[in-house]
Amino acid sequence: MAMLLDHRYNPFNELENWNRAFFGDTTLAEFKTDIRDAGDAFLLEADLPGFRKEDISLSLNGDAMTIKAVRHSDYEDDGKKGAYLRCERSYGTYTRTFDVSGIETNSIRAAYNNGVLTVTLPKRSAHRPEGQTITID
């Protein structure tokens, strides 16, 4: 008697869920990122070759940081479509959103060089208690 396997079962679901929670949903992402721990900060490096610096933006909304990059094509212009023999490069808007709840958001820095966006995300200092009681001697 053959045992039927449920093809929907994935033993790596927990790892994929953790990856999605930390790095964001990469299934729809059009650019790849690396994030590494540099001690007092995280360094995020995003591959964005072919983009102009002015076409890349970073925005903060609560505990979410979004990287958005827009690339336009001459192929979109009806007057220039006939000049193309082949158009394979991707054009459009690409976004990725990251959780920055443990980050000192006022100190985030970004630089774009040679097609790589580097974002320095300083870690928030140890959390101090909201209130405390002081003993009177």
PDB file of C-alpha atoms in Angstrom:
ATOM      1  CA  MET A   1       0.000   0.000   0.000  1.00  0.00           C
ATOM      2  CA  ALA A   2       1.508   3.306  -1.096  1.00  0.00           C
ATOM      3  CA  MET A   3       1.511   6.258   1.260  1.00  0.00           C
ATOM      4  CA  LEU A   4       0.193   9.484  -0.251  1.00  0.00           C
ATOM      5  CA  LEU A   5       2.116  12.616   0.626  1.00  0.00           C
ATOM      6  CA  ASP A   6       0.421  15.939   1.061  1.00  0.00           C
ATOM      7  CA  HIS A   7       2.349  18.154  -1.363  1.00  0.00           C
ATOM      8  CA  ARG A   8       1.265  21.238   0.565  1.00  0.00           C
ATOM      9  CA  TYR A   9       3.361  20.188   3.565  1.00  0.00           C
ATOM     10  CA  ASN A  10       6.617  22.107   3.782  1.00  0.00           C
ATOM     11  CA  PRO A  11       8.964  21.248   6.666  1.00  0.00           C
ATOM     12  CA  PHE A  12      10.645  24.641   6.252  1.00  0.00           C
ATOM     13  CA  ASN A  13       7.510  26.757   6.861  1.00  0.00           C
ATOM     14  CA  GLU A  14       8.748  27.985  10.242  1.00  0.00           C
ATOM     15  CA  LEU A  15      12.054  29.099   8.722  1.00  0.00           C
ATOM     16  CA  GLU A  16      10.287  30.788   5.804  1.00  0.00           C
ATOM     17  CA  ASN A  17       7.904  32.576   8.200  1.00  0.00           C
ATOM     18  CA  TRP A  18      10.833  33.818  10.288  1.00  0.00           C
ATOM     19  CA  ASN A  19      12.652  34.947   7.149  1.00  0.00           C
ATOM     20  CA  ARG A  20       9.539  36.829   5.956  1.00  0.00           C
ATOM     21  CA  ALA A  21       9.096  38.491   9.379  1.00  0.00           C
ATOM     22  CA  PHE A  22      12.717  39.666   9.537  1.00  0.00           C
ATOM     23  CA  PHE A  23      13.510  40.499   5.908  1.00  0.00           C
ATOM     24  CA  GLY A  24      10.028  41.266   4.595  1.00  0.00           C
ATOM     25  CA  ASP A  25       8.142  39.357   1.919  1.00  0.00           C
ATOM     26  CA  THR A  26      10.701  38.623  -0.782  1.00  0.00           C
ATOM     27  CA  THR A  27       8.366  36.690  -3.064  1.00  0.00           C
ATOM     28  CA  LEU A  28       7.312  39.857  -4.882  1.00  0.00           C
ATOM     29  CA  ALA A  29      10.587  41.710  -4.486  1.00  0.00           C
ATOM     30  CA  GLU A  30      12.447  42.756  -7.589  1.00  0.00           C
ATOM     31  CA  PHE A  31      15.714  43.560  -5.833  1.00  0.00           C
ATOM     32  CA  LYS A  32      17.769  41.547  -3.373  1.00  0.00           C
ATOM     33  CA  THR A  33      19.161  42.697  -0.057  1.00  0.00           C
ATOM     34  CA  ASP A  34      21.739  41.559   2.476  1.00  0.00           C
ATOM     35  CA  ILE A  35      21.483  42.592   6.127  1.00  0.00           C
ATOM     36  CA  ARG A  36      24.402  42.144   8.498  1.00  0.00           C
ATOM     37  CA  ASP A  37      25.026  42.931  12.136  1.00  0.00           C
ATOM     38  CA  ALA A  38      27.834  45.473  12.531  1.00  0.00           C
ATOM     39  CA  GLY A  39      27.727  45.642  16.330  1.00  0.00           C
ATOM     40  CA  ASP A  40      26.019  48.935  17.117  1.00  0.00           C
ATOM     41  CA  ALA A  41      24.098  49.002  13.813  1.00  0.00           C
ATOM     42  CA  PHE A  42      22.671  46.799  11.079  1.00  0.00           C
ATOM     43  CA  LEU A  43      23.923  47.365   7.527  1.00  0.00           C
ATOM     44  CA  LEU A  44      21.403  46.783   4.754  1.00  0.00           C
ATOM     45  CA  GLU A  45      22.781  46.523   1.236  1.00  0.00           C
ATOM     46  CA  ALA A  46      20.302  46.489  -1.646  1.00  0.00           C
ATOM     47  CA  ASP A  47      21.273  45.706  -5.225  1.00  0.00           C
ATOM     48  CA  LEU A  48      19.740  48.431  -7.412  1.00  0.00           C
ATOM     49  CA  PRO A  49      21.871  48.492 -10.568  1.00  0.00           C
ATOM     50  CA  GLY A  50      20.790  50.805 -13.356  1.00  0.00           C
ATOM     51  CA  PHE A  51      18.845  53.177 -11.093  1.00  0.00           C
ATOM     52  CA  ARG A  52      19.668  56.842 -10.739  1.00  0.00           C
ATOM     53  CA  LYS A  53      20.077  58.038  -7.151  1.00  0.00           C
ATOM     54  CA  GLU A  54      17.191  60.493  -7.560  1.00  0.00           C
ATOM     55  CA  ASP A  55      14.861  57.612  -8.520  1.00  0.00           C
ATOM     56  CA  ILE A  56      15.391  55.836  -5.168  1.00  0.00           C
ATOM     57  CA  SER A  57      13.575  56.876  -2.000  1.00  0.00           C
ATOM     58  CA  LEU A  58      13.411  55.696   1.594  1.00  0.00           C
ATOM     59  CA  SER A  59      10.424  56.438   3.791  1.00  0.00           C
ATOM     60  CA  LEU A  60       9.480  55.694   7.388  1.00  0.00           C
ATOM     61  CA  ASN A  61       5.967  54.989   8.566  1.00  0.00           C
ATOM     62  CA  GLY A  62       5.831  53.914  12.197  1.00  0.00           C
ATOM     63  CA  ASP A  63       8.076  50.858  12.572  1.00  0.00           C
ATOM     64  CA  ALA A  64       8.302  50.257   8.814  1.00  0.00           C
ATOM     65  CA  MET A  65      10.970  51.517   6.429  1.00  0.00           C
ATOM     66  CA  THR A  66      10.186  51.270   2.723  1.00  0.00           C
ATOM     67  CA  ILE A  67      12.730  51.399  -0.074  1.00  0.00           C
ATOM     68  CA  LYS A  68      11.194  52.411  -3.394  1.00  0.00           C
ATOM     69  CA  ALA A  69      12.992  52.549  -6.733  1.00  0.00           C
ATOM     70  CA  VAL A  70      11.458  53.634 -10.050  1.00  0.00           C
ATOM     71  CA  ARG A  71      12.966  52.968 -13.478  1.00  0.00           C
ATOM     72  CA  HIS A  72      11.467  54.376 -16.660  1.00  0.00           C
ATOM     73  CA  SER A  73      12.065  53.192 -20.220  1.00  0.00           C
ATOM     74  CA  ASP A  74      12.179  54.860 -23.601  1.00  0.00           C
ATOM     75  CA  TYR A  75      10.147  51.838 -24.736  1.00  0.00           C
ATOM     76  CA  GLU A  76       7.159  53.335 -22.864  1.00  0.00           C
ATOM     77  CA  ASP A  77       7.233  56.288 -25.280  1.00  0.00           C
ATOM     78  CA  ASP A  78       5.024  55.420 -28.291  1.00  0.00           C
ATOM     79  CA  GLY A  79       7.281  57.394 -30.624  1.00  0.00           C
ATOM     80  CA  LYS A  80      10.333  55.292 -29.728  1.00  0.00           C
ATOM     81  CA  LYS A  81       8.792  51.772 -29.620  1.00  0.00           C
ATOM     82  CA  GLY A  82       9.618  51.044 -33.249  1.00  0.00           C
ATOM     83  CA  ALA A  83      13.347  51.630 -32.695  1.00  0.00           C
ATOM     84  CA  TYR A  84      13.628  48.663 -30.301  1.00  0.00           C
ATOM     85  CA  LEU A  85      14.463  45.224 -31.679  1.00  0.00           C
ATOM     86  CA  ARG A  86      14.397  43.641 -28.221  1.00  0.00           C
ATOM     87  CA  CYS A  87      13.428  44.989 -24.789  1.00  0.00           C
ATOM     88  CA  GLU A  88      14.294  42.587 -21.928  1.00  0.00           C
ATOM     89  CA  ARG A  89      15.216  44.870 -19.051  1.00  0.00           C
ATOM     90  CA  SER A  90      12.689  45.388 -16.269  1.00  0.00           C
ATOM     91  CA  TYR A  91      11.058  48.752 -15.772  1.00  0.00           C
ATOM     92  CA  GLY A  92       8.568  49.998 -13.236  1.00  0.00           C
ATOM     93  CA  THR A  93       8.347  50.541  -9.487  1.00  0.00           C
ATOM     94  CA  TYR A  94      10.074  48.202  -7.046  1.00  0.00           C
ATOM     95  CA  THR A  95       9.516  48.316  -3.294  1.00  0.00           C
ATOM     96  CA  ARG A  96      10.630  46.455  -0.183  1.00  0.00           C
ATOM     97  CA  THR A  97       9.473  47.173   3.371  1.00  0.00           C
ATOM     98  CA  PHE A  98      11.487  46.336   6.495  1.00  0.00           C
ATOM     99  CA  ASP A  99      10.666  46.274  10.215  1.00  0.00           C
ATOM    100  CA  VAL A 100      12.712  48.922  12.030  1.00  0.00           C
ATOM    101  CA  SER A 101      11.150  48.614  15.487  1.00  0.00           C
ATOM    102  CA  GLY A 102      14.565  48.122  17.164  1.00  0.00           C
ATOM    103  CA  ILE A 103      16.238  50.931  15.220  1.00  0.00           C
ATOM    104  CA  GLU A 104      17.105  54.508  16.201  1.00  0.00           C
ATOM    105  CA  THR A 105      15.182  55.888  13.220  1.00  0.00           C
ATOM    106  CA  ASN A 106      16.408  59.488  13.669  1.00  0.00           C
ATOM    107  CA  SER A 107      19.962  58.286  12.940  1.00  0.00           C
ATOM    108  CA  ILE A 108      19.407  56.174   9.800  1.00  0.00           C
ATOM    109  CA  ARG A 109      21.897  57.004   7.028  1.00  0.00           C
ATOM    110  CA  ALA A 110      21.873  55.923   3.380  1.00  0.00           C
ATOM    111  CA  ALA A 111      24.335  56.055   0.486  1.00  0.00           C
ATOM    112  CA  TYR A 112      24.092  54.886  -3.122  1.00  0.00           C
ATOM    113  CA  ASN A 113      27.283  53.871  -4.900  1.00  0.00           C
ATOM    114  CA  ASN A 114      27.967  51.645  -7.927  1.00  0.00           C
ATOM    115  CA  GLY A 115      24.422  50.258  -8.027  1.00  0.00           C
ATOM    116  CA  VAL A 116      24.285  49.346  -4.333  1.00  0.00           C
ATOM    117  CA  LEU A 117      22.157  51.185  -1.776  1.00  0.00           C
ATOM    118  CA  THR A 118      23.735  50.927   1.686  1.00  0.00           C
ATOM    119  CA  VAL A 119      21.521  51.820   4.650  1.00  0.00           C
ATOM    120  CA  THR A 120      23.024  52.082   8.133  1.00  0.00           C
ATOM    121  CA  LEU A 121      20.411  51.262  10.778  1.00  0.00           C
ATOM    122  CA  PRO A 122      21.729  52.150  14.276  1.00  0.00           C
ATOM    123  CA  LYS A 123      20.391  49.868  16.986  1.00  0.00           C
ATOM    124  CA  ARG A 124      18.236  51.450  19.651  1.00  0.00           C
ATOM    125  CA  SER A 125      20.038  51.685  22.982  1.00  0.00           C
ATOM    126  CA  ALA A 126      18.971  49.443  25.857  1.00  0.00           C
ATOM    127  CA  HIS A 127      15.395  50.222  26.771  1.00  0.00           C
ATOM    128  CA  ARG A 128      15.017  52.165  29.990  1.00  0.00           C
ATOM    129  CA  PRO A 129      12.010  51.559  32.203  1.00  0.00           C
ATOM    130  CA  GLU A 130       9.153  54.014  31.708  1.00  0.00           C
ATOM    131  CA  GLY A 131       9.034  54.843  35.405  1.00  0.00           C
ATOM    132  CA  GLN A 132      10.826  53.980  38.578  1.00  0.00           C
ATOM    133  CA  THR A 133      10.585  54.508  42.310  1.00  0.00           C
ATOM    134  CA  ILE A 134      13.358  56.273  44.142  1.00  0.00           C
ATOM    135  CA  THR A 135      13.916  55.292  47.768  1.00  0.00           C
ATOM    136  CA  ILE A 136      14.260  58.166  50.227  1.00  0.00           C
ATOM    137  CA  ASP A 137      16.999  57.602  52.855  1.00  0.00           C
TER     138      ASP A 137
END
